[in-house]
Amino acid sequence: MPNAPDLMQQVENMAVAAALERDADRGRLLEILLEVRDAKGGVGISKQGLMQVAERLHLFPAEAYEVATAFPAVNYAAAAPYATERCGDLVCALMHGTDAGVGVCRNRCDGARTEPDPRGFAAYRAAGGYQVLDRLRAYPGERTSLLERIATHQAVGRAGVGFPVAEKWRQAMAVGRTPVIIVNGDEGELAVFKDRFILESDPHGVVEAALVAARITSADKIFFYVRDDYAPIHAIVRRAMKDVVEAGFTDGITLELRRSGGAFICGEETALIASLEGRPARPVERPPFPTTRGYLGRPTILHNVETYFRLRAAWSTISTPEVPVSSLLDAGVVLFSVSGRVQAPGPKPVRDLARLSDLVEAAGGLVGGVELGGMVIGGSSGTIVSAADCQRPLADLKREGLRLGTGGAIVFGADDDRRVIASRMAAYLARESCGQCGPCRVGTGKARDVLAAPGTLDTALIEDLSTVMTEASLCALGRNAGRFLSRLSPLLASQDA
């Protein structure tokens, strides 16, 4: 009888062979490595197995190694299964204590949850879903007028920048090559889980919008790029993809689900595209922008899940009371991911938010015995907002430069140390830096160490780091980390006063 290591090696050999048999495409390298990890019960591929994959895909060993080590979810050469609980990041520390574990549950920050119950194809179709696709297939000439409706509706991206959707599509169409559509459901931002909420509730609302984008722009490929540890979502999206294929809505368009590898940097679109091409997730200089030269050199349109979902408001009012995300089709509703020291953390659609403190009430109020200390707004490189500012009109805060980003709101108490909170945010950014450029690689690590050091904060060094990172980093991770540092000194000084 073979011993345990020999048996595990046999399992790996079979998994490698099966994954390569399905599709030996270099672009699927990350997916192949994740499939092998799954077959081994969460234990990552070995060096021997990686060399087999590299040989079959005609890659240099260093190329395969770069990808295997760039994505934490691959769990390369690890002896233990990939951990997904108690990450020890900011929200875990607030909810579970400072000694929370070392997994990677980054945005499972809303506590216990029920089994997803998504609206199925039949119910969505009965409510009027896919009618716009019916018209586009029957009358292709309506593509131009529908694009104008999207522009008139002023649909913008919901990933934090707010770039006009129609303009992005027009840029891709102007290139003269067949575009690619990407639905970004990676959602790696700290304590943000709104895209998961949408896909769990109404996946066909996203699939329909992606197909509309493909029909209008004449794209022939749609990628659904979903977080690796969103296992229930994978099944939901695959079911929705199967539904539309069987219904005949995808003729001439290929749909493919790809899993991400747990790298926050894939929130940057060129890094995400690199992972789809079987390369390490590293940003590249822009221009050219992905709309001009993206996936495999083709014009590429990339939006997050919420952006696609909200597009339906431009051409329909499909909604039923039992679908919890229906209100998002109203432009006045903002979807927040609320976590931290609140009674009922979770995704909260909020209409006409007047003050940030209203988010606490939307999340069931503060946990027992806690007085509001403030909030972290906008994720890992967001803004730490004091309790006093949380009570001020949100319109005033936004005029003063507050960005809501992707809608993350981490609530902390009056007894929570803001410097510790800032230190954990900096540690997150340091861990997630791809390391490609010096300002971000060195700056995030130095900021983490300075904020964690005892004694008086070296504000001059913080300001220097902020300037260098903001002005010289290659991508938004480093630049936003620099802006995060620039907002810290007065806030921490007010706490120490």
Coordinates of C-alpha atoms in Angstrom, one line a residue, residues 7-9 15 27 29 39 71 83-84 118 137 158 170 209 211 292 296 343 359:
L7 CA -0.7 8.7 -2.6
M8 CA -0.7 12.5 -2.7
Q9 CA 1.7 12.5 -5.6
A15 CA -5.1 16.1 -11.5
G27 CA -3.9 31.4 -20.6
L29 CA -2.3 28.4 -16.2
A39 CA -8.0 17.9 -6.3
F71 CA -1.3 34.1 -6.4
A83 CA -6.7 28.5 4.7
T84 CA -9.8 30.7 4.2
P118 CA -30.7 33.4 -6.5
R137 CA -30.9 39.8 -32.2
R158 CA -19.0 51.4 -9.9
R170 CA -17.0 53.5 -27.8
A209 CA -25.9 43.1 -19.2
L211 CA -24.4 39.9 -23.3
T292 CA -7.3 49.9 -27.0
L296 CA -4.2 39.2 -26.0
Q343 CA -25.1 44.3 15.2
L359 CA -25.1 53.4 8.0

